[in-house]
Coordinates of C-alpha atoms in Angstrom, one line a residue:
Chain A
X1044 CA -3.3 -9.0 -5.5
X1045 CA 0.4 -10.6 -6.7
X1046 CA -0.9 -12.7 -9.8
X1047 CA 1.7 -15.5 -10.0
X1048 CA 4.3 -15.5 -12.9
X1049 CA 3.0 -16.6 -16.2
X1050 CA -0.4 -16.7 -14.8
X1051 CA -1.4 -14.2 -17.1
X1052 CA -2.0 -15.0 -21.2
X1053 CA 0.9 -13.6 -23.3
X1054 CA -1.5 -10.8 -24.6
X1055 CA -2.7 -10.1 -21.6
X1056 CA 0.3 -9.8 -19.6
X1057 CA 2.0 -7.7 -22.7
X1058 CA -1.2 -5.2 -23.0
X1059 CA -1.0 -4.7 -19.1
X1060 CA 2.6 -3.6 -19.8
X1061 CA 2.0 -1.9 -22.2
X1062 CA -1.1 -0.1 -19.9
X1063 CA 1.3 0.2 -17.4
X1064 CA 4.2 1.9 -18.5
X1065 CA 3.2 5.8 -19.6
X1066 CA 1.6 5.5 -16.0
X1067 CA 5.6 4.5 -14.6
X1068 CA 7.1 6.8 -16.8
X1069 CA 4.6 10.0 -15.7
X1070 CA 5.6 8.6 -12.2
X1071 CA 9.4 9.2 -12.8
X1072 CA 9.4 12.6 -14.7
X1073 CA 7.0 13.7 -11.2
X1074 CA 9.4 11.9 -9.0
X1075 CA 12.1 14.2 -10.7
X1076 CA 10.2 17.2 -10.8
X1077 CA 9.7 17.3 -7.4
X1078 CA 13.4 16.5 -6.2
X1079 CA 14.4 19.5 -8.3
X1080 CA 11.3 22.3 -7.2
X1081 CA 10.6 20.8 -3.8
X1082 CA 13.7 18.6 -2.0
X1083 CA 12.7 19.4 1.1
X1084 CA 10.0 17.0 0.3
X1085 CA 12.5 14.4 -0.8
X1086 CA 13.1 12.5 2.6
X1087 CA 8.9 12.3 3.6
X1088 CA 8.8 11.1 0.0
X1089 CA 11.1 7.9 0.8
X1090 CA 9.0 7.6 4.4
X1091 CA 6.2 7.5 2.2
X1092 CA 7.4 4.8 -0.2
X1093 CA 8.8 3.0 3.1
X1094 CA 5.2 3.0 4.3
X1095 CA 4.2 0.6 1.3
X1096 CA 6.7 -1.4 2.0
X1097 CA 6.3 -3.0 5.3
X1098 CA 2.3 -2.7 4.5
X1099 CA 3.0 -5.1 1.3
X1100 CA 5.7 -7.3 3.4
X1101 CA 2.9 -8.0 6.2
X1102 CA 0.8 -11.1 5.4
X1103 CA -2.3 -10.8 8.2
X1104 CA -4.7 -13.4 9.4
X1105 CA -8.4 -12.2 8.1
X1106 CA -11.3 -13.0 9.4
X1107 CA -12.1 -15.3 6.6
X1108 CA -9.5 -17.7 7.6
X1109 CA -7.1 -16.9 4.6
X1110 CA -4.7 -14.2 4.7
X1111 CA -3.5 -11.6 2.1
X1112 CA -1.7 -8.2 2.9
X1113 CA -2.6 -4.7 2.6
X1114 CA -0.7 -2.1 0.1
X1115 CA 0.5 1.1 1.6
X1116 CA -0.2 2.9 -1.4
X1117 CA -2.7 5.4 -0.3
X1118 CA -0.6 7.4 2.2
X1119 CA 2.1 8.5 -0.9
X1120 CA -1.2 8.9 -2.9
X1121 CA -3.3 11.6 -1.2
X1122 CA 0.3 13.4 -0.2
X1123 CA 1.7 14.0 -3.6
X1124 CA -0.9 12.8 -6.0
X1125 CA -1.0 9.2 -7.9
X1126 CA 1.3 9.7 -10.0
X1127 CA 4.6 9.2 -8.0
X1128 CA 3.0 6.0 -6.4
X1129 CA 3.1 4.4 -9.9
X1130 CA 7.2 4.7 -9.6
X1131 CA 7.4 3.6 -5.8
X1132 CA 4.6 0.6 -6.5
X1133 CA 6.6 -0.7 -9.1
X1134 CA 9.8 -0.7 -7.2
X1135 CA 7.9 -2.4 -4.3
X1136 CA 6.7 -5.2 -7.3
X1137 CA 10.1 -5.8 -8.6
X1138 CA 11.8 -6.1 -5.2
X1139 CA 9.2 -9.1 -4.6
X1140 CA 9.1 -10.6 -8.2
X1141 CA 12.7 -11.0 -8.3
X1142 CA 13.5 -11.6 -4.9
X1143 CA 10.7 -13.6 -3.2
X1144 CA 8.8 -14.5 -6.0
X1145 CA 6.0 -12.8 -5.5
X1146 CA 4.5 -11.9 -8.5
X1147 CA 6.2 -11.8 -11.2
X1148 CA 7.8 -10.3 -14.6
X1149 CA 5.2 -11.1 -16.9
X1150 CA 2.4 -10.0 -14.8
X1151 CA 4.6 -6.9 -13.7
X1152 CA 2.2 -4.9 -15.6
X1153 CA -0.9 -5.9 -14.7
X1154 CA 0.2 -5.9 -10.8
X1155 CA 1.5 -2.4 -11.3
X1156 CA -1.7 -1.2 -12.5
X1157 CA -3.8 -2.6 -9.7
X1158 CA -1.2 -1.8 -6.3
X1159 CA 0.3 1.3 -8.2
X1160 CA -1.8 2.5 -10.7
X1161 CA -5.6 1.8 -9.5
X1162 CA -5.3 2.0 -5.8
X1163 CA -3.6 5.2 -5.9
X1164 CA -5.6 6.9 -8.1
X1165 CA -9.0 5.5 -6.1
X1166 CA -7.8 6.7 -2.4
X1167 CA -6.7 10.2 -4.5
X1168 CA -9.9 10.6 -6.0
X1169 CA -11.7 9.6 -2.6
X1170 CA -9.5 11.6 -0.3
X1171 CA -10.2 14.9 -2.3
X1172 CA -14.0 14.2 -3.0
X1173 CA -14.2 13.7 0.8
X1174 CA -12.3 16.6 1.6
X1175 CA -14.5 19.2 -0.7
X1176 CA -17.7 17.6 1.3
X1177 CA -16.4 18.9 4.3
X1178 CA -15.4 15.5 6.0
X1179 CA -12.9 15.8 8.5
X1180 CA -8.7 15.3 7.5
X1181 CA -8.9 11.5 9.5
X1182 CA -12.1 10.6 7.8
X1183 CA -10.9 11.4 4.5
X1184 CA -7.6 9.8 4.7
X1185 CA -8.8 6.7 6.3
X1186 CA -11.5 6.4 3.8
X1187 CA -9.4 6.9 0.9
X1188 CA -6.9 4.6 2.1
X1189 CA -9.2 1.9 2.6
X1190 CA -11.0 2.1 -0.8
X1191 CA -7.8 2.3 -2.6
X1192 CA -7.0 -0.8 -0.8
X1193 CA -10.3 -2.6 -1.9
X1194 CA -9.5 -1.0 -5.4
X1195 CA -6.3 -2.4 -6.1
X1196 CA -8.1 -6.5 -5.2
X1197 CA -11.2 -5.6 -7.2
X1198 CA -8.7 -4.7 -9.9
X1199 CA -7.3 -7.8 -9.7
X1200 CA -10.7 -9.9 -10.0
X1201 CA -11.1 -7.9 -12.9
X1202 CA -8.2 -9.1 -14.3
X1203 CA -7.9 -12.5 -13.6
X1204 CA -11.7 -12.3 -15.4
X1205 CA -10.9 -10.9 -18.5
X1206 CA -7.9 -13.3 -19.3
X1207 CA -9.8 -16.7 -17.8
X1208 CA -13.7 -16.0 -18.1
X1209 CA -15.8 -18.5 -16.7
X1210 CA -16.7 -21.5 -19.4
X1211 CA -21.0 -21.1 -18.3
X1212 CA -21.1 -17.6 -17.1
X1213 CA -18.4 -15.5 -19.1
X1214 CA -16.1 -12.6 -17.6
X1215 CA -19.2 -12.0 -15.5
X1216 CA -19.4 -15.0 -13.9
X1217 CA -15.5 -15.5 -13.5
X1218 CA -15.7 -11.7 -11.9
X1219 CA -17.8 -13.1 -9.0
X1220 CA -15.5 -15.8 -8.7
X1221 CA -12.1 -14.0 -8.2
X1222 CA -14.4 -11.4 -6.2
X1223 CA -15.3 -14.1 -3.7
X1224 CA -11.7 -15.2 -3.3
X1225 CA -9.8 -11.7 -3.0
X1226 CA -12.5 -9.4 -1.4
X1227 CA -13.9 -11.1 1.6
X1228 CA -10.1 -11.6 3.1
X1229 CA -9.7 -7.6 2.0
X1230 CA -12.7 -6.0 4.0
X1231 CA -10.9 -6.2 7.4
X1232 CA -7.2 -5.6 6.6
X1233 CA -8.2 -3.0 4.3
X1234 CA -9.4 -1.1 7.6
X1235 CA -6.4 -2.0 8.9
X1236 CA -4.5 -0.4 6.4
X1237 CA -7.6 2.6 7.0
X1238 CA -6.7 3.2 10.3
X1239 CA -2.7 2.8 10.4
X1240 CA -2.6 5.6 6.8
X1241 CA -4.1 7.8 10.0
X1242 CA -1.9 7.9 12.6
X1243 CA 0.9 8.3 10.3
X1244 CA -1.1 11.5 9.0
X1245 CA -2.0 12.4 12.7
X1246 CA 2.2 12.1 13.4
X1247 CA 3.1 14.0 9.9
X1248 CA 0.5 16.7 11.1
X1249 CA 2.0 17.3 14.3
X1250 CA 5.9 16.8 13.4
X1251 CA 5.7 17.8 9.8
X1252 CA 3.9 20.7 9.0
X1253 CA 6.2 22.3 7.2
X1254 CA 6.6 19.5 4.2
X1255 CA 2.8 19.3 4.1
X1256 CA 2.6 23.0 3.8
X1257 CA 5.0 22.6 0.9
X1258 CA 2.7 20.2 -0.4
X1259 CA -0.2 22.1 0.6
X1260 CA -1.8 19.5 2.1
X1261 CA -4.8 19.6 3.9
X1262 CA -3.9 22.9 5.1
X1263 CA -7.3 24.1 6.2
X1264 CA -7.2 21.4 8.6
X1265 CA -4.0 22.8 10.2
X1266 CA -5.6 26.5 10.4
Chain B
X1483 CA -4.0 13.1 19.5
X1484 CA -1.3 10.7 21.5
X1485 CA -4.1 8.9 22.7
X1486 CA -5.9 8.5 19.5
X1487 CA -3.1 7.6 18.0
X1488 CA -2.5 4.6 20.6
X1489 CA -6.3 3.7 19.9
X1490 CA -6.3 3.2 16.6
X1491 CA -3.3 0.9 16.9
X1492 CA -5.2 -0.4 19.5
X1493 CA -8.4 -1.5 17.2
X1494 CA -6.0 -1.9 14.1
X1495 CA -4.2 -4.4 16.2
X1496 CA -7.3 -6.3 17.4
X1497 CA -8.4 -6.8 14.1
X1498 CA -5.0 -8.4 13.0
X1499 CA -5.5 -11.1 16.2
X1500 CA -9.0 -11.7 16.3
X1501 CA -9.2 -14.0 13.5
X1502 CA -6.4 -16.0 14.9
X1503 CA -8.2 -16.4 18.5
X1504 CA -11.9 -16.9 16.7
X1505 CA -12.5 -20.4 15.3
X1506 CA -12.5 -19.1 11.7
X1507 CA -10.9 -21.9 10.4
X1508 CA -12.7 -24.6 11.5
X1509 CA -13.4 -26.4 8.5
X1510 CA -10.8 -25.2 6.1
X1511 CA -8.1 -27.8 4.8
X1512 CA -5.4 -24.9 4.8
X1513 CA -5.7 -22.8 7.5
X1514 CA -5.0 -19.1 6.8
X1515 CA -3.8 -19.8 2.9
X1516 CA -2.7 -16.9 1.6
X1517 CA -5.5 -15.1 -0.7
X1518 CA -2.9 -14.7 -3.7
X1519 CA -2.5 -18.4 -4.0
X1520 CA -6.3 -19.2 -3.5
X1521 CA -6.5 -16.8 -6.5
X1522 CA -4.3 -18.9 -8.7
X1523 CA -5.9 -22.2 -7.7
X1524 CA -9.8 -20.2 -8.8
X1525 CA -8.0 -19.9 -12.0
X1526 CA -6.6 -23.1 -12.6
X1527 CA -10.2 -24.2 -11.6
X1528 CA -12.1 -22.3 -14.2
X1529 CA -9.8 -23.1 -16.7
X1530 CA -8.1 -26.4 -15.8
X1531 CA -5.9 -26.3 -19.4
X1532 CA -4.0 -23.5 -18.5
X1533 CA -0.3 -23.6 -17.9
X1534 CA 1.8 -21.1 -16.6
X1535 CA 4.2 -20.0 -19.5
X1536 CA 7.1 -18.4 -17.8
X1537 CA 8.2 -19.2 -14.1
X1538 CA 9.6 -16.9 -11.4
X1539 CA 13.9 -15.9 -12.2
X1540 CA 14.6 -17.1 -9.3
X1541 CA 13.0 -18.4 -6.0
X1542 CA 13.8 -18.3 -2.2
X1543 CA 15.5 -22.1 -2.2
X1544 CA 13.7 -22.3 1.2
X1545 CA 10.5 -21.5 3.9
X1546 CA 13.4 -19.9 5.8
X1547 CA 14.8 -17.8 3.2
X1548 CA 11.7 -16.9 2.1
X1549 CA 11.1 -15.5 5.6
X1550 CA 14.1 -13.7 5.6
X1551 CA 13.4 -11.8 3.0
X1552 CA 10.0 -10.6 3.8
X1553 CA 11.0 -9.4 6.8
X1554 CA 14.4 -7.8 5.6
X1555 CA 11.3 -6.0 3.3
X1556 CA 9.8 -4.8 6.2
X1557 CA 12.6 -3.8 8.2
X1558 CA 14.3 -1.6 5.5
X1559 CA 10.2 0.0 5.5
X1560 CA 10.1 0.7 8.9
X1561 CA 13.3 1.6 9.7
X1562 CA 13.1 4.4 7.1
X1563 CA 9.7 5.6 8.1
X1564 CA 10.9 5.7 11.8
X1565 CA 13.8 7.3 11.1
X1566 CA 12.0 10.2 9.3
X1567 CA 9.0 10.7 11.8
X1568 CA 11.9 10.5 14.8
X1569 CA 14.1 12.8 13.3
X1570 CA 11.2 15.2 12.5
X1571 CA 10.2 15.2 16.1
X1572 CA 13.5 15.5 17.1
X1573 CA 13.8 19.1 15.4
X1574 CA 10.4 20.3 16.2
X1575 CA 11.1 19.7 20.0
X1576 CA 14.8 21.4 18.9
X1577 CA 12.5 24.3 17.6
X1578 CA 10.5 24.7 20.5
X1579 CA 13.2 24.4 23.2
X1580 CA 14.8 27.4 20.7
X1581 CA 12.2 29.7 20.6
X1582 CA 11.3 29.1 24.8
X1583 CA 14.8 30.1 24.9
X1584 CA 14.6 33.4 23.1
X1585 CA 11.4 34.2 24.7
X1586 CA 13.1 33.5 28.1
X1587 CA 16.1 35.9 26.6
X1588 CA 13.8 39.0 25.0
X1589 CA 12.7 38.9 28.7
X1590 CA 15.4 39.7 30.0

């Protein structure tokens, strides 16, 4: 989902920015809010952004032959809400666009509003319509991670789309394109990413009840 | 929950080494190219014009230093996530060895 430096049109890549940066900015004030009401929380917050960390570090073989990597961003997500993912996201974005890069600072933006922005707010939306149909806490999560995952790629095609439509077909036709590059690769390590959002709930549930009662998260599930 | 735990790493893992032990790349000039850079070549092919108009601050001089970074990524990642869910088990064994303790003691 990294589009390359200066592989985004200067109007693009400045109205992605511009997109971008209330959503950072809401992610902050949150991120300070909740160091001053809830610091207990502070440590499982930093776990949390460690999670999308090594998730966005680890480039794995798909089944496609290619690779690509998954996000981590869901986990932080469906624990305290999308918002603070926008902050953590971005750091995770500038640590590779400056250090490895991976991405970049003109297409800061638009990355941040696909890993941090889109992908978050997707496994959110997800976890908490699966949790008021009654799914079970593991189904939820995993789902929600995994869409989020598939969110932040489709995001990507969408963007790549708008700045270079396709000559013949339009943004339609250059959709399907960037589609069949990013999401064939995604549908396997996005389970991945599914199934290891899980057992780090499943080891939270058991070890650290007491932050995710502070959170109140999922606390029928612990009744 | 152990258990379940260890079988979803189980499948999650399996996953991650199937595609390198299928012949999925038969066929492909790059084997397992990374889909970020496939994405950039799809738009250099729809519009072949284009030139990038800024390029990265500064770049890993080399494969090797690339590497090291990436993982120095993903070792500051997991050694803070295993250093929280270790030290959380830690105290809610501490917990329970405390309140077996005082059970043990309003026996008395």
């Amino acid at each position: 989902m990294h589009i390359a430096e200066g592989f985004l049109p200067p109007l693009h890549a400045a109205a992605w920015t511009a997109i971008s940066l209330p959503f950072v900015v809401a992610g902050a004030r949150r991120v300070n809010r909740l160091m001053r009401e809830q610091p207990q929380t502070k440590l499982l917050l930093a776990a949390s952004g460690a999670f999308a960390f090594v998730l966005s570090a680890l480039k794995l073989p798909s089944v496609t032959g290619s690779c690509s990597h998954a996000t981590g961003t869901g986990l932080g997500a469906i624990l305290f809400g999308p918002s603070v993912m926008a902050l953590l996201g971005t750091i995770v974005l500038v640590f590779q666009a400056l250090l490895l890069a991976h991405g970049g600072l003109t297409t800061l933006g638009a990355n941040v509003f696909s890993m941090a922005i889109a992908g978050p707010w997707v496994a959110y939306a997800v976890f908490h319509g699966a949790q008021s149909l009654r799914a079970p806490l593991a189904v939820s999560v995993f789902l929600a991670a995994m869409l989020g995952d598939w969110a932040t790629y489709l995001t990507t095609a969408g963007q790549l789309a708008i700045a270079f439509p396709d000559p013949a077909s339009g943004i339609g036709g250059a959709l399907l394109k960037f589609i069949a590059v990013y999401m064939p690769t995604q549908l396997p390590l996005a389970v991945i990413e599914g199934l290891l959002t899980v057992v780090v709930v499943n080891l939270l549930n058991q070890y650290s009840r007491d932050e995710l009662d502070e959170l109140a998260f999922a606390s029928e599930a612990a009744k | 929950m152990k258990r379940t735990n260890l079988i979803l790493l189980g499948i999650a893992l399996l996953l991650a080494i199937l595609p390198l032990i299928l012949p999925v790349t038969r066929g492909l000039q790059e084997p397992f190219a990374g889909a970020d850079g496939q994405g950039m070549q799809a738009v250099t092919a729809i519009a072949p014009d284009y030139k990038p108009w800024f390029s990265p601050v500064w770049e890993p001089p080399s494969g090797e230093i690339e590497g090291l970074l990436f993982a120095l990524q993903a070792a500051l990642g997991s050694g803070l996530l295993g250093y929280y869910l270790g030290l959380r088990r830690g105290q809610t064994q501490r917990r329970k060895a405390d309140q077996d303790q005082d059970r043990l003691n309003a026996g008395d």
